[in-house]
């Protein structure tokens, strides 16, 4: 553009064309990818010692970003950060809390200036698949092999649930810390059940008989779920399917196996819940969200609802005194079930990661080591009423009744826990399963058509080369 | 002679100063426009041809693959259909209701040249929804449409022993509920707009028409509407573009953000979902490019169709 005889119109036209034709061109530099400056700066390190096994640079600052959602951010400010600071007084921690993780952080990742430690959670979390694919996740192998905070003779790996390591592994690399241990089940009020002489059912027949009894009694509706978020009910359907047919049922679904959604146990479970949907739901269930149904539960308008163990914390402001949250595992479908009574859907959740391309990733890992200490985990459990993946950390802590019940059920279940992972791996499959299940429960979609629809989506994703695939064994 | 040279020289200098003055004022807006309007559009076109997932600094170039995939995306075409339906019904619904109310406010009184009793008050009331943030409107109507006894519309039905209507949960009803909210929210503005337009129509025309024996209906179609045509045309284009851009109401109000079961989804919601939930920014940009062309095409067609002779008065 050395020629100065450009007219204004030509100049404008040329500028607009440059933006259209040259991806990453001059105009595209402000919001588009391409803003980063070469490679990341060399990461800060220090000498390793017994007090500093990960070798962090003691004086280098680092940033902790917490998702300010159901758990708030006080647990980081009041528990984990002071714990870290007590051990490494010279390091400065910058604390950031946000309700919009992706909106806050995404430009920083694309620009090559990410924070060290991220609680990637909530509706607006960044996609782990995308982060992993782009090499943004720090390999946490060194953390697993480091001595634990409480006992130098025990490795961090041995203080946490093995499923936490499995679920945090992407492409063979452990890079995401799943910190909270969620337990799923059917929740009820010990007061309501006690007053009416109802017993938690152990078999499907007992469950439907109880529903019938509650319906006839006119005390309240038997069952509800967060109708606007049908995830809550496909979760129970899949857990029941796993109980009937074994863990392989869920593995096939996660691995996008052909016909996984059309398997017999899945159909049986879906039929069973569609039946509950037709007969025993709280009126208007399909149009209510999780808070509305949970509030109806708190008001004794409905007897049972499926949810995860965060329920008690989420409802703490509306739960009447003496309500007595408790949960029971999904009833056994028949004596031929593959998994015994007491089997639970339980999986580590609430994800944290360290950015590989941040200035001080070692400090982020050391911060995780502090979180995984008995004190860090135990006080977290007390504060937000949720178990963690740290074995035995909640023992000796004052727990609320619902969490106590969940912890007891989890202990009873022992090895018999199940989970599925496609929700995190393939969000589009999750959305399709949720949409179809909402229709199934409302009686607008027969079981076979329900399975067909979700299977079609699963097949579509399997055959889509642009989607990164994961497998579990 | 010398005088003239001097004058023209002065004239030239004045023109130059004026040109510099204007250019100085224009430079800033043009620059802002380039950076914040043109360049994002241009970027959308270039991102649409990549597989960018939002975090990488160097996305891969995939050509037109995103557009090819779009052709087979059933949900996107469902969204396009919904936008199409809204494009037809939302402007018609809003304009008809707004014209009716505006006519009542301006010519519905005892004589044709006066409005109904309390017209000024109603004008404020009609405008009220316009003062509410869209998100508040959405949350409000969630409560209005609640499916149980706490729902404003369903509570009386339940009290009468009737089955409640699943305003937002029945896939056959949900889009109509959304349409209702969109029209409710838009009507007020157009009532005020049309009222202003009608107020500038000379009273004598009404009086003359009335003396000639024209009824209210004829008055409306023969006098008011033709004289208001320019305003209606602007309103129609505005509403059309608004219908193509519907997002917040759908996203906040409906189950699964466009559900149940994609029954209320629109293009903007699918763009948002693919970008910020599936992190397929390339694919979402391709949808954005398609939406851009739909909007431009609509504006062109609308201007062409509604072109007609201006009535002078």
mmCIF file with all atom_site columns, N, CA and C in Angstrom, chain B residues 201 218-232 308-313:
data_model
loop_
_atom_site.group_PDB
_atom_site.id
_atom_site.type_symbol
_atom_site.label_atom_id
_atom_site.label_alt_id
_atom_site.label_comp_id
_atom_site.label_asym_id
_atom_site.label_entity_id
_atom_site.label_seq_id
_atom_site.pdbx_PDB_ins_code
_atom_site.Cartn_x
_atom_site.Cartn_y
_atom_site.Cartn_z
_atom_site.occupancy
_atom_site.B_iso_or_equiv
_atom_site.pdbx_formal_charge
_atom_site.auth_seq_id
_atom_site.auth_comp_id
_atom_site.auth_asym_id
_atom_site.auth_atom_id
_atom_site.pdbx_PDB_model_num
ATOM 1  N N  . UNK B 1 201 ? -51.368 13.306 11.936 1.00 0.00 ? 201 UNK B N  1
ATOM 2  C CA . UNK B 1 201 ? -52.356 13.329 10.844 1.00 0.00 ? 201 UNK B CA 1
ATOM 3  C C  . UNK B 1 201 ? -53.351 14.455 11.168 1.00 0.00 ? 201 UNK B C  1
ATOM 4  N N  . UNK B 1 218 ? -63.733 2.113  8.189  1.00 0.00 ? 218 UNK B N  1
ATOM 5  C CA . UNK B 1 218 ? -63.342 2.745  6.941  1.00 0.00 ? 218 UNK B CA 1
ATOM 6  C C  . UNK B 1 218 ? -62.338 3.857  7.206  1.00 0.00 ? 218 UNK B C  1
ATOM 7  N N  . UNK B 1 219 ? -62.556 4.595  8.288  1.00 0.00 ? 219 UNK B N  1
ATOM 8  C CA . UNK B 1 219 ? -61.658 5.667  8.697  1.00 0.00 ? 219 UNK B CA 1
ATOM 9  C C  . UNK B 1 219 ? -60.236 5.130  8.856  1.00 0.00 ? 219 UNK B C  1
ATOM 10 N N  . UNK B 1 220 ? -60.164 3.981  9.503  1.00 0.00 ? 220 UNK B N  1
ATOM 11 C CA . UNK B 1 220 ? -58.849 3.396  9.771  1.00 0.00 ? 220 UNK B CA 1
ATOM 12 C C  . UNK B 1 220 ? -58.160 2.980  8.475  1.00 0.00 ? 220 UNK B C  1
ATOM 13 N N  . UNK B 1 221 ? -58.924 2.251  7.641  1.00 0.00 ? 221 UNK B N  1
ATOM 14 C CA . UNK B 1 221 ? -58.280 1.702  6.445  1.00 0.00 ? 221 UNK B CA 1
ATOM 15 C C  . UNK B 1 221 ? -58.084 2.731  5.346  1.00 0.00 ? 221 UNK B C  1
ATOM 16 N N  . UNK B 1 222 ? -58.935 3.764  5.313  1.00 0.00 ? 222 UNK B N  1
ATOM 17 C CA . UNK B 1 222 ? -58.832 4.734  4.231  1.00 0.00 ? 222 UNK B CA 1
ATOM 18 C C  . UNK B 1 222 ? -58.005 5.955  4.597  1.00 0.00 ? 222 UNK B C  1
ATOM 19 N N  . UNK B 1 223 ? -57.971 6.293  5.867  1.00 0.00 ? 223 UNK B N  1
ATOM 20 C CA . UNK B 1 223 ? -57.251 7.515  6.256  1.00 0.00 ? 223 UNK B CA 1
ATOM 21 C C  . UNK B 1 223 ? -55.989 7.179  7.057  1.00 0.00 ? 223 UNK B C  1
ATOM 22 N N  . UNK B 1 224 ? -56.181 6.509  8.188  1.00 0.00 ? 224 UNK B N  1
ATOM 23 C CA . UNK B 1 224 ? -55.069 6.317  9.106  1.00 0.00 ? 224 UNK B CA 1
ATOM 24 C C  . UNK B 1 224 ? -53.948 5.478  8.499  1.00 0.00 ? 224 UNK B C  1
ATOM 25 N N  . UNK B 1 225 ? -54.305 4.287  8.056  1.00 0.00 ? 225 UNK B N  1
ATOM 26 C CA . UNK B 1 225 ? -53.276 3.360  7.594  1.00 0.00 ? 225 UNK B CA 1
ATOM 27 C C  . UNK B 1 225 ? -52.449 3.905  6.434  1.00 0.00 ? 225 UNK B C  1
ATOM 28 N N  . UNK B 1 226 ? -53.103 4.443  5.386  1.00 0.00 ? 226 UNK B N  1
ATOM 29 C CA . UNK B 1 226 ? -52.284 4.975  4.279  1.00 0.00 ? 226 UNK B CA 1
ATOM 30 C C  . UNK B 1 226 ? -51.329 6.079  4.733  1.00 0.00 ? 226 UNK B C  1
ATOM 31 N N  . UNK B 1 227 ? -51.810 6.941  5.641  1.00 0.00 ? 227 UNK B N  1
ATOM 32 C CA . UNK B 1 227 ? -50.968 8.053  6.065  1.00 0.00 ? 227 UNK B CA 1
ATOM 33 C C  . UNK B 1 227 ? -49.868 7.594  7.016  1.00 0.00 ? 227 UNK B C  1
ATOM 34 N N  . UNK B 1 228 ? -50.032 6.397  7.544  1.00 0.00 ? 228 UNK B N  1
ATOM 35 C CA . UNK B 1 228 ? -49.077 5.889  8.527  1.00 0.00 ? 228 UNK B CA 1
ATOM 36 C C  . UNK B 1 228 ? -48.108 4.895  7.897  1.00 0.00 ? 228 UNK B C  1
ATOM 37 N N  . UNK B 1 229 ? -48.265 4.709  6.588  1.00 0.00 ? 229 UNK B N  1
ATOM 38 C CA . UNK B 1 229 ? -47.593 3.568  5.954  1.00 0.00 ? 229 UNK B CA 1
ATOM 39 C C  . UNK B 1 229 ? -46.072 3.559  6.165  1.00 0.00 ? 229 UNK B C  1
ATOM 40 N N  . UNK B 1 230 ? -45.454 4.725  6.086  1.00 0.00 ? 230 UNK B N  1
ATOM 41 C CA . UNK B 1 230 ? -44.000 4.803  6.271  1.00 0.00 ? 230 UNK B CA 1
ATOM 42 C C  . UNK B 1 230 ? -43.594 4.265  7.632  1.00 0.00 ? 230 UNK B C  1
ATOM 43 N N  . UNK B 1 231 ? -44.331 4.672  8.649  1.00 0.00 ? 231 UNK B N  1
ATOM 44 C CA . UNK B 1 231 ? -44.019 4.240  10.008 1.00 0.00 ? 231 UNK B CA 1
ATOM 45 C C  . UNK B 1 231 ? -44.213 2.739  10.149 1.00 0.00 ? 231 UNK B C  1
ATOM 46 N N  . UNK B 1 232 ? -45.288 2.226  9.560  1.00 0.00 ? 232 UNK B N  1
ATOM 47 C CA . UNK B 1 232 ? -45.549 0.791  9.638  1.00 0.00 ? 232 UNK B CA 1
ATOM 48 C C  . UNK B 1 232 ? -44.431 0.007  8.962  1.00 0.00 ? 232 UNK B C  1
ATOM 49 N N  . UNK B 1 308 ? -43.771 1.788  -1.791 1.00 0.00 ? 308 UNK B N  1
ATOM 50 C CA . UNK B 1 308 ? -44.975 2.241  -2.492 1.00 0.00 ? 308 UNK B CA 1
ATOM 51 C C  . UNK B 1 308 ? -45.048 3.746  -2.411 1.00 0.00 ? 308 UNK B C  1
ATOM 52 N N  . UNK B 1 309 ? -45.955 4.256  -3.165 1.00 0.00 ? 309 UNK B N  1
ATOM 53 C CA . UNK B 1 309 ? -45.978 5.697  -3.278 1.00 0.00 ? 309 UNK B CA 1
ATOM 54 C C  . UNK B 1 309 ? -46.334 6.367  -1.971 1.00 0.00 ? 309 UNK B C  1
ATOM 55 N N  . UNK B 1 310 ? -45.643 7.442  -1.709 1.00 0.00 ? 310 UNK B N  1
ATOM 56 C CA . UNK B 1 310 ? -45.878 8.166  -0.481 1.00 0.00 ? 310 UNK B CA 1
ATOM 57 C C  . UNK B 1 310 ? -47.133 9.018  -0.632 1.00 0.00 ? 310 UNK B C  1
ATOM 58 N N  . UNK B 1 311 ? -47.956 9.048  0.404  1.00 0.00 ? 311 UNK B N  1
ATOM 59 C CA . UNK B 1 311 ? -49.130 9.910  0.361  1.00 0.00 ? 311 UNK B CA 1
ATOM 60 C C  . UNK B 1 311 ? -48.748 11.253 0.955  1.00 0.00 ? 311 UNK B C  1
ATOM 61 N N  . UNK B 1 312 ? -48.943 12.283 0.204  1.00 0.00 ? 312 UNK B N  1
ATOM 62 C CA . UNK B 1 312 ? -48.591 13.619 0.701  1.00 0.00 ? 312 UNK B CA 1
ATOM 63 C C  . UNK B 1 312 ? -49.796 14.254 1.362  1.00 0.00 ? 312 UNK B C  1
ATOM 64 N N  . UNK B 1 313 ? -49.550 14.957 2.443  1.00 0.00 ? 313 UNK B N  1
ATOM 65 C CA . UNK B 1 313 ? -50.653 15.722 3.032  1.00 0.00 ? 313 UNK B CA 1
ATOM 66 C C  . UNK B 1 313 ? -50.154 16.998 3.668  1.00 0.00 ? 313 UNK B C  1
#
